[in-house]
Amino acid sequence: MEKRTLGKSGLVVSALGLGCMGMSDFYSGRDDEESAKTLHLALDLGVVFLDTADMYGCGKNEELVGRFIQGRRDEVVLATKFGNTFDEKIGKRLGVSGRPEYVRSACEASLRRLGVDHIDLYYQHRVDPNVPIEETVGAMSDLVREGKVRYLGMSEAGPATIRRAYAVHPIAALQTEYSLWSRDVEDEILPLCRELGIGFVPYSPLGRGFLTGQIKRFEDLAEDDFRRHSPRFQGDNFRKNLELVDRIKSIAVEKDCTASQLALAWLLAQGEDIVPIPGTKRRSYLEENVGASAVKLSKSDLDRIEEAAPKGVAAGQRYPEASMKMLNL
Ligand SMILES: NC(=O)c1ccc[n+]([C@@H]2O[C@H](COP(=O)([O-])OP(=O)(O)OC[C@H]3O[C@@H](n4cnc5c(N)ncnc54)[C@H](OP(=O)(O)O)[C@@H]3O)[C@@H](O)[C@H]2O)c1
């Protein structure tokens, strides 16, 4: 697996990471045994950049990742996040916090659940609109000084916040949604990251699975699946978005790859500073996704993809209304 460096931070990661969220949360079909095998296979295949967050499964996902990297800690670039608050005992999400004392206690809790003495990349998951970013990043930079964290990241932060944060401490990576159906970051956020030398980590690079072409009917999503609440998966939007997937699939067939591989190869082709983190709990999907690194797209392939999936093509917002309010702050 090719390596990439996140912006000018010097943090070297595999060109594709592994998103671990769906192993414990948001998407149905939890299977810890298969997830463990998937984590081990990822490391064997050189996919060493693992992505989790404290709120995934209200702590459960960090525990799972922590359990299965024991003995292989040195092979892993471990990224986790804080900022979405939750009650671990009752498994309930509460709100957001960027208060300095919360940053410290969240980090201690993540280190404990992960069973490690340091986190390689520590992201603020969502910006707290009630706490000046300088205070939050100030507390995060204390963690770097203490050796508990190596690099800092942000997620879904707006341009002004990114600049202010960067003035306090270098930011190694911004993790924000980016894929063939979520291209808003191309306007302002991605150019800003490039100006400052911040690496870009696209999350949900497969459109939460939709761009793979495997999700064919809303009714097939389990009752507890988060995607039932996502506007893009609902009603008429679902139908319109299937047309987009059909166009992606037909280009993939010509390129002799799968739709998932094409979606990932397109992201990898957007720049050396881009490190997508497709999520899966299955070895078969992981192997398929790793195959994307061998798919080379020519200028004319990229032009055709542009035509098939232009900016703003997706029908529906990427989150329900209340969650949209927490983006780009
Ligand atoms: N910072 C943030 O706010 C934020 C938000 C969302 C996600 N994330 C991070 O980004 C990671 C990736 O995003 P994501 O998991 O939301 O979405 P994604 O990577 O776009 O898609 C994941 C979904 O696609 C399915 N899938 C994966 N590979 C496939 C393949 N080759 N063929 C068919 N289906 C396939 C997975 O199925 P299975 O689950 O059955 O394997 C899962 O349902 C997450 O794991 C998480 O770490 C961050």
Tab-separated table of C-alpha atoms and ligand atoms in Angstrom:
chain	number	residue	atom	x	y	z
A	1	MET	CA	0.000	0.000	0.000
A	2	GLU	CA	1.298	3.434	-1.039
A	3	LYS	CA	2.118	5.889	1.776
A	4	ARG	CA	1.081	9.515	1.956
A	5	THR	CA	2.060	12.386	4.231
A	6	LEU	CA	-0.715	14.442	5.796
A	7	GLY	CA	-0.017	17.971	4.568
A	8	LYS	CA	3.211	19.425	5.880
A	9	SER	CA	2.796	17.785	9.292
A	10	GLY	CA	5.200	14.949	8.486
A	11	LEU	CA	2.677	12.335	9.656
A	12	VAL	CA	3.034	9.412	7.236
A	13	VAL	CA	-0.010	7.161	6.786
A	14	SER	CA	-1.236	4.544	4.323
A	15	ALA	CA	-2.895	6.176	1.278
A	16	LEU	CA	-6.139	4.482	2.331
A	17	GLY	CA	-7.159	4.208	5.965
A	18	LEU	CA	-9.808	2.054	7.602
A	19	GLY	CA	-12.908	3.670	9.088
A	20	CYS	CA	-13.937	1.634	12.121
A	21	MET	CA	-17.161	3.447	13.063
A	22	GLY	CA	-19.540	1.010	11.363
A	23	MET	CA	-18.072	-1.888	13.341
A	24	SER	CA	-19.923	-0.624	16.414
A	25	ASP	CA	-22.397	2.069	15.437
A	26	PHE	CA	-24.570	3.856	12.851
A	27	TYR	CA	-24.803	0.967	10.386
A	28	SER	CA	-26.472	-2.292	11.351
A	29	GLY	CA	-25.017	-5.803	11.405
A	30	ARG	CA	-22.478	-5.634	14.230
A	31	ASP	CA	-20.086	-8.598	14.135
A	32	ASP	CA	-17.083	-8.151	16.446
A	33	GLU	CA	-15.406	-11.349	15.327
A	34	GLU	CA	-15.417	-10.367	11.647
A	35	SER	CA	-14.414	-6.807	12.609
A	36	ALA	CA	-11.367	-8.147	14.456
A	37	LYS	CA	-10.362	-10.216	11.440
A	38	THR	CA	-10.861	-7.162	9.232
A	39	LEU	CA	-8.600	-5.062	11.476
A	40	HIS	CA	-5.855	-7.683	11.329
A	41	LEU	CA	-6.175	-8.083	7.577
A	42	ALA	CA	-5.984	-4.298	7.189
A	43	LEU	CA	-2.606	-4.244	8.937
A	44	ASP	CA	-1.422	-7.236	6.887
A	45	LEU	CA	-2.361	-5.356	3.698
A	46	GLY	CA	-0.563	-2.210	4.860
A	47	VAL	CA	-3.736	-0.259	5.708
A	48	VAL	CA	-2.363	1.058	8.976
A	49	PHE	CA	-4.295	4.327	9.414
A	50	LEU	CA	-7.210	3.403	11.698
A	51	ASP	CA	-10.025	5.827	12.393
A	52	THR	CA	-12.288	5.735	15.433
A	53	ALA	CA	-13.920	8.229	17.823
A	54	ASP	CA	-14.906	8.170	21.465
A	55	MET	CA	-18.599	8.569	20.629
A	56	TYR	CA	-18.822	5.605	18.223
A	57	GLY	CA	-20.887	3.122	20.184
A	58	CYS	CA	-20.419	5.437	23.203
A	59	GLY	CA	-16.898	4.116	23.827
A	60	LYS	CA	-17.427	0.610	22.434
A	61	ASN	CA	-15.636	1.237	19.132
A	62	GLU	CA	-12.485	2.508	20.835
A	63	GLU	CA	-12.555	-0.550	23.110
A	64	LEU	CA	-12.896	-2.853	20.108
A	65	VAL	CA	-10.088	-1.206	18.152
A	66	GLY	CA	-7.924	-1.080	21.280
A	67	ARG	CA	-8.455	-4.782	21.966
A	68	PHE	CA	-7.448	-5.861	18.494
A	69	ILE	CA	-4.367	-3.725	18.044
A	70	GLN	CA	-2.755	-5.025	21.227
A	71	GLY	CA	0.571	-6.505	20.219
A	72	ARG	CA	0.528	-4.564	16.935
A	73	ARG	CA	0.395	-0.999	18.323
A	74	ASP	CA	3.635	0.020	16.636
A	75	GLU	CA	2.276	-0.836	13.182
A	76	VAL	CA	-0.739	1.442	13.562
A	77	VAL	CA	-1.325	5.156	13.039
A	78	LEU	CA	-4.194	5.546	15.472
A	79	ALA	CA	-6.676	8.388	15.030
A	80	THR	CA	-9.545	9.136	17.378
A	81	LYS	CA	-11.798	12.076	18.157
A	82	PHE	CA	-13.484	13.907	21.019
A	83	GLY	CA	-16.127	16.608	21.165
A	84	ASN	CA	-19.454	14.788	20.871
A	85	THR	CA	-20.368	14.153	24.498
A	86	PHE	CA	-22.134	11.000	25.662
A	87	ASP	CA	-22.989	8.986	28.745
A	88	GLU	CA	-20.912	5.810	28.550
A	89	LYS	CA	-22.981	4.016	31.205
A	90	ILE	CA	-26.367	4.406	29.546
A	91	GLY	CA	-25.022	4.623	25.988
A	92	LYS	CA	-26.664	7.969	25.186
A	93	ARG	CA	-25.323	10.891	23.169
A	94	LEU	CA	-25.635	14.286	24.862
A	95	GLY	CA	-24.198	17.256	22.903
A	96	VAL	CA	-20.848	18.852	22.129
A	97	SER	CA	-18.059	20.201	24.295
A	98	GLY	CA	-14.795	21.911	23.482
A	99	ARG	CA	-14.121	23.086	27.050
A	100	PRO	CA	-10.455	22.662	27.994
A	101	GLU	CA	-11.198	20.493	31.044
A	102	TYR	CA	-13.405	18.290	28.864
A	103	VAL	CA	-10.648	17.917	26.252
A	104	ARG	CA	-8.320	16.629	28.951
A	105	SER	CA	-10.796	14.179	30.479
A	106	ALA	CA	-11.943	12.917	27.049
A	107	CYS	CA	-8.349	12.194	26.070
A	108	GLU	CA	-7.693	10.280	29.299
A	109	ALA	CA	-10.844	8.215	28.698
A	110	SER	CA	-9.847	7.451	25.090
A	111	LEU	CA	-6.342	6.374	26.135
A	112	ARG	CA	-7.910	4.042	28.714
A	113	ARG	CA	-10.435	2.508	26.298
A	114	LEU	CA	-7.823	2.107	23.550
A	115	GLY	CA	-5.280	0.668	25.985
A	116	VAL	CA	-2.467	2.859	24.638
A	117	ASP	CA	-0.193	5.514	26.087
A	118	HIS	CA	-0.561	7.925	23.189
A	119	ILE	CA	-2.882	8.761	20.287
A	120	ASP	CA	-1.233	9.506	16.952
A	121	LEU	CA	-3.857	11.915	15.605
A	122	TYR	CA	-6.428	13.522	17.893
A	123	TYR	CA	-9.316	15.312	16.193
A	124	GLN	CA	-11.930	17.658	17.529
A	125	HIS	CA	-15.008	15.892	16.133
A	126	ARG	CA	-17.347	18.893	16.068
A	127	VAL	CA	-16.638	22.524	16.882
A	128	ASP	CA	-18.299	23.765	20.087
A	129	PRO	CA	-19.890	27.098	19.143
A	130	ASN	CA	-19.865	28.178	22.804
A	131	VAL	CA	-16.126	27.815	23.404
A	132	PRO	CA	-13.509	29.936	21.592
A	133	ILE	CA	-11.492	27.583	19.388
A	134	GLU	CA	-8.263	29.001	20.846
A	135	GLU	CA	-9.211	27.521	24.230
A	136	THR	CA	-10.018	24.098	22.780
A	137	VAL	CA	-6.898	23.885	20.622
A	138	GLY	CA	-4.839	25.307	23.477
A	139	ALA	CA	-5.908	22.337	25.609
A	140	MET	CA	-5.235	19.946	22.706
A	141	SER	CA	-1.736	21.384	22.293
A	142	ASP	CA	-1.063	20.742	26.006
A	143	LEU	CA	-1.738	17.061	25.266
A	144	VAL	CA	0.921	17.163	22.537
A	145	ARG	CA	3.427	18.713	24.945
A	146	GLU	CA	2.674	15.966	27.470
A	147	GLY	CA	3.238	13.221	24.860
A	148	LYS	CA	-0.336	11.915	25.049
A	149	VAL	CA	-1.070	12.983	21.492
A	150	ARG	CA	1.294	13.335	18.512
A	151	TYR	CA	-0.717	15.380	15.990
A	152	LEU	CA	-3.905	17.453	16.032
A	153	GLY	CA	-6.873	17.346	13.667
A	154	MET	CA	-10.297	18.891	13.196
A	155	SER	CA	-13.494	17.625	11.621
A	156	GLU	CA	-16.172	19.575	9.747
A	157	ALA	CA	-14.720	22.891	10.960
A	158	GLY	CA	-15.392	26.082	8.969
A	159	PRO	CA	-12.635	28.138	7.295
A	160	ALA	CA	-12.388	30.910	9.906
A	161	THR	CA	-12.168	28.354	12.720
A	162	ILE	CA	-9.477	26.397	10.886
A	163	ARG	CA	-7.360	29.538	10.505
A	164	ARG	CA	-7.762	30.491	14.166
A	165	ALA	CA	-6.992	26.952	15.294
A	166	TYR	CA	-3.891	26.796	13.100
A	167	ALA	CA	-2.607	30.027	14.659
A	168	VAL	CA	-2.572	28.262	18.057
A	169	HIS	CA	-1.007	24.964	16.941
A	170	PRO	CA	-0.354	23.304	13.555
A	171	ILE	CA	-3.256	21.150	12.414
A	172	ALA	CA	-2.131	17.970	10.648
A	173	ALA	CA	-5.453	16.935	9.138
A	174	LEU	CA	-8.993	18.008	8.487
A	175	GLN	CA	-11.490	15.155	8.358
A	176	THR	CA	-14.635	16.157	6.502
A	177	GLU	CA	-17.065	14.348	4.222
A	178	TYR	CA	-15.815	14.216	0.632
A	179	SER	CA	-16.830	11.847	-2.127
A	180	LEU	CA	-18.390	11.728	-5.575
A	181	TRP	CA	-21.676	12.886	-4.040
A	182	SER	CA	-20.274	15.339	-1.432
A	183	ARG	CA	-17.969	17.812	-3.119
A	184	ASP	CA	-18.717	21.063	-1.220
A	185	VAL	CA	-15.216	21.107	0.291
A	186	GLU	CA	-13.741	21.810	-3.132
A	187	ASP	CA	-14.959	25.445	-2.995
A	188	GLU	CA	-13.190	26.809	0.053
A	189	ILE	CA	-12.143	24.170	2.561
A	190	LEU	CA	-9.783	22.102	0.428
A	191	PRO	CA	-7.989	25.162	-1.021
A	192	LEU	CA	-7.566	26.489	2.529
A	193	CYS	CA	-6.097	23.190	3.714
A	194	ARG	CA	-3.653	23.340	0.822
A	195	GLU	CA	-2.717	26.936	1.624
A	196	LEU	CA	-1.973	26.038	5.255
A	197	GLY	CA	-0.453	22.602	4.550
A	198	ILE	CA	-3.176	20.607	6.291
A	199	GLY	CA	-3.756	17.039	5.069
A	200	PHE	CA	-7.292	16.152	4.022
A	201	VAL	CA	-9.021	12.970	5.217
A	202	PRO	CA	-12.302	12.363	3.351
A	203	TYR	CA	-14.800	10.520	5.527
A	204	SER	CA	-17.720	8.517	4.135
A	205	PRO	CA	-15.789	8.274	0.846
A	206	LEU	CA	-18.244	5.635	-0.379
A	207	GLY	CA	-21.241	7.841	0.396
A	208	ARG	CA	-22.009	5.715	3.465
A	209	GLY	CA	-22.150	2.711	1.159
A	210	PHE	CA	-24.527	4.196	-1.418
A	211	LEU	CA	-21.841	4.776	-4.057
A	212	THR	CA	-20.906	1.076	-3.991
A	213	GLY	CA	-24.178	0.246	-5.736
A	214	GLN	CA	-24.974	-2.382	-3.094
A	215	ILE	CA	-27.794	-0.423	-1.465
A	216	LYS	CA	-30.770	-0.801	-3.750
A	217	ARG	CA	-33.854	-0.145	-1.615
A	218	PHE	CA	-34.539	2.017	1.444
A	219	GLU	CA	-36.481	-0.906	2.922
A	220	ASP	CA	-33.288	-3.013	2.950
A	221	LEU	CA	-31.762	-0.722	5.588
A	222	ALA	CA	-32.349	-2.182	9.067
A	223	GLU	CA	-34.635	-0.336	11.468
A	224	ASP	CA	-31.695	0.852	13.590
A	225	ASP	CA	-29.577	1.986	10.629
A	226	PHE	CA	-28.643	5.685	10.754
A	227	ARG	CA	-29.051	5.996	6.983
A	228	ARG	CA	-32.836	5.797	7.354
A	229	HIS	CA	-32.554	9.323	8.816
A	230	SER	CA	-30.300	10.676	6.078
A	231	PRO	CA	-32.187	12.769	3.493
A	232	ARG	CA	-30.136	11.278	0.653
A	233	PHE	CA	-31.486	7.829	1.403
A	234	GLN	CA	-35.110	8.902	1.575
A	235	GLY	CA	-37.982	8.877	-0.946
A	236	ASP	CA	-37.420	10.606	-4.230
A	237	ASN	CA	-33.829	11.476	-3.319
A	238	PHE	CA	-32.980	7.789	-3.091
A	239	ARG	CA	-34.343	7.183	-6.570
A	240	LYS	CA	-32.486	10.157	-8.101
A	241	ASN	CA	-29.252	9.187	-6.391
A	242	LEU	CA	-29.513	5.677	-7.835
A	243	GLU	CA	-29.217	7.248	-11.278
A	244	LEU	CA	-25.895	8.750	-10.213
A	245	VAL	CA	-24.713	5.343	-8.997
A	246	ASP	CA	-25.713	3.770	-12.308
A	247	ARG	CA	-23.517	6.273	-14.153
A	248	ILE	CA	-20.589	5.537	-11.822
A	249	LYS	CA	-21.114	1.800	-12.263
A	250	SER	CA	-20.995	1.979	-16.033
A	251	ILE	CA	-17.667	3.846	-15.969
A	252	ALA	CA	-16.376	1.286	-13.455
A	253	VAL	CA	-17.304	-1.587	-15.784
A	254	GLU	CA	-15.285	0.019	-18.576
A	255	LYS	CA	-12.329	0.489	-16.224
A	256	ASP	CA	-12.637	-3.151	-15.171
A	257	CYS	CA	-13.109	-2.215	-11.528
A	258	THR	CA	-16.029	-1.931	-9.103
A	259	ALA	CA	-18.013	1.204	-8.301
A	260	SER	CA	-16.391	1.301	-4.833
A	261	GLN	CA	-12.932	1.158	-6.343
A	262	LEU	CA	-13.765	3.895	-8.830
A	263	ALA	CA	-15.120	6.165	-6.067
A	264	LEU	CA	-11.937	5.684	-4.012
A	265	ALA	CA	-9.585	5.957	-6.988
A	266	TRP	CA	-11.244	9.274	-7.893
A	267	LEU	CA	-10.544	10.622	-4.396
A	268	LEU	CA	-6.945	9.383	-4.455
A	269	ALA	CA	-6.523	11.176	-7.789
A	270	GLN	CA	-7.571	14.525	-6.293
A	271	GLY	CA	-4.143	15.065	-4.721
A	272	GLU	CA	-1.287	13.558	-2.744
A	273	ASP	CA	-2.637	15.280	0.368
A	274	ILE	CA	-5.880	13.220	0.284
A	275	VAL	CA	-6.214	10.098	2.453
A	276	PRO	CA	-9.692	8.518	2.304
A	277	ILE	CA	-10.856	6.260	5.140
A	278	PRO	CA	-13.480	3.886	3.723
A	279	GLY	CA	-15.370	2.093	6.470
A	280	THR	CA	-16.124	-1.589	6.645
A	281	LYS	CA	-16.419	-4.423	9.095
A	282	ARG	CA	-15.856	-7.115	6.436
A	283	ARG	CA	-12.649	-8.557	5.044
A	284	SER	CA	-14.169	-8.963	1.566
A	285	TYR	CA	-15.052	-5.252	1.280
A	286	LEU	CA	-11.683	-4.245	2.699
A	287	GLU	CA	-9.865	-6.290	0.059
A	288	GLU	CA	-12.032	-4.819	-2.677
A	289	ASN	CA	-11.422	-1.278	-1.432
A	290	VAL	CA	-7.662	-1.783	-1.179
A	291	GLY	CA	-7.798	-2.696	-4.877
A	292	ALA	CA	-8.691	0.932	-5.603
A	293	SER	CA	-5.061	1.912	-5.172
A	294	ALA	CA	-4.261	-0.017	-8.365
A	295	VAL	CA	-6.922	1.774	-10.429
A	296	LYS	CA	-5.264	4.541	-12.419
A	297	LEU	CA	-7.487	7.234	-13.866
A	298	SER	CA	-6.435	9.162	-16.968
A	299	LYS	CA	-7.407	12.761	-17.677
A	300	SER	CA	-10.197	11.529	-19.919
A	301	ASP	CA	-11.447	9.107	-17.212
A	302	LEU	CA	-11.541	12.017	-14.764
A	303	ASP	CA	-13.414	14.161	-17.284
A	304	ARG	CA	-16.003	11.437	-17.749
A	305	ILE	CA	-16.416	11.034	-14.014
A	306	GLU	CA	-16.802	14.817	-13.707
A	307	GLU	CA	-19.607	14.680	-16.236
A	308	ALA	CA	-21.280	11.765	-14.467
A	309	ALA	CA	-20.963	13.201	-10.957
A	310	PRO	CA	-20.642	16.988	-11.110
A	311	LYS	CA	-20.524	19.057	-7.932
A	312	GLY	CA	-23.947	19.350	-6.295
A	313	VAL	CA	-25.289	16.266	-8.098
A	314	ALA	CA	-26.626	14.505	-4.998
A	315	ALA	CA	-30.301	14.836	-4.178
A	316	GLY	CA	-30.814	15.707	-0.508
A	317	GLN	CA	-28.645	17.074	2.265
A	318	ARG	CA	-25.969	14.844	3.741
A	319	TYR	CA	-27.358	14.977	7.308
A	320	PRO	CA	-30.736	15.568	8.935
A	321	GLU	CA	-31.406	19.287	9.579
A	322	ALA	CA	-30.310	19.352	13.256
A	323	SER	CA	-26.933	17.769	12.444
A	324	MET	CA	-26.406	20.126	9.480
A	325	LYS	CA	-26.313	22.992	12.006
A	326	MET	CA	-23.155	21.506	13.546
A	327	LEU	CA	-21.177	21.567	10.285
A	328	ASN	CA	-18.851	24.239	8.961
A	329	LEU	CA	-18.794	26.175	12.259
B	1	LIG	N1	-15.703	12.937	11.252
B	1	LIG	C1	-16.961	12.599	11.108
B	1	LIG	O1	-17.887	13.339	11.450
B	1	LIG	C2	-17.278	11.241	10.501
B	1	LIG	C3	-18.585	10.939	10.074
B	1	LIG	C4	-18.822	9.688	9.497
B	1	LIG	C5	-17.781	8.777	9.356
B	1	LIG	N2	-16.526	9.084	9.802
B	1	LIG	C6	-15.396	8.139	9.673
B	1	LIG	O2	-15.240	7.799	8.306
B	1	LIG	C7	-15.261	6.388	8.149
B	1	LIG	C8	-15.850	6.002	6.797
B	1	LIG	O3	-17.124	6.548	6.618
B	1	LIG	P1	-18.469	5.689	6.647
B	1	LIG	O4	-18.202	4.379	7.275
B	1	LIG	O5	-19.504	6.573	7.203
B	1	LIG	O6	-18.876	5.531	5.124
B	1	LIG	P2	-18.252	4.870	3.830
B	1	LIG	O7	-16.858	4.488	4.057
B	1	LIG	O8	-18.585	5.797	2.752
B	1	LIG	O9	-19.189	3.576	3.662
B	1	LIG	C9	-19.286	2.580	4.631
B	1	LIG	C10	-20.411	1.651	4.258
B	1	LIG	O10	-20.145	1.078	2.996
B	1	LIG	C11	-20.121	-0.340	3.073
B	1	LIG	N3	-19.004	-0.784	2.231
B	1	LIG	C12	-17.676	-0.544	2.392
B	1	LIG	N4	-16.970	-1.061	1.379
B	1	LIG	C13	-17.852	-1.645	0.566
B	1	LIG	C14	-17.727	-2.360	-0.648
B	1	LIG	N5	-16.542	-2.550	-1.226
B	1	LIG	N6	-18.859	-2.844	-1.234
B	1	LIG	C15	-20.074	-2.643	-0.676
B	1	LIG	N7	-20.254	-1.962	0.476
B	1	LIG	C16	-19.153	-1.479	1.092
B	1	LIG	C17	-19.918	-0.666	4.531
B	1	LIG	O11	-20.547	-1.894	4.787
B	1	LIG	P3	-20.239	-2.798	6.088
B	1	LIG	O12	-20.469	-1.887	7.271
B	1	LIG	O13	-21.248	-3.881	5.985
B	1	LIG	O14	-18.857	-3.262	6.006
B	1	LIG	C18	-20.619	0.502	5.213
B	1	LIG	O15	-22.001	0.259	5.288
B	1	LIG	C19	-16.093	5.903	9.342
B	1	LIG	O16	-15.861	4.534	9.618
B	1	LIG	C20	-15.614	6.836	10.426
B	1	LIG	O17	-14.398	6.361	10.983
B	1	LIG	C21	-16.273	10.306	10.354
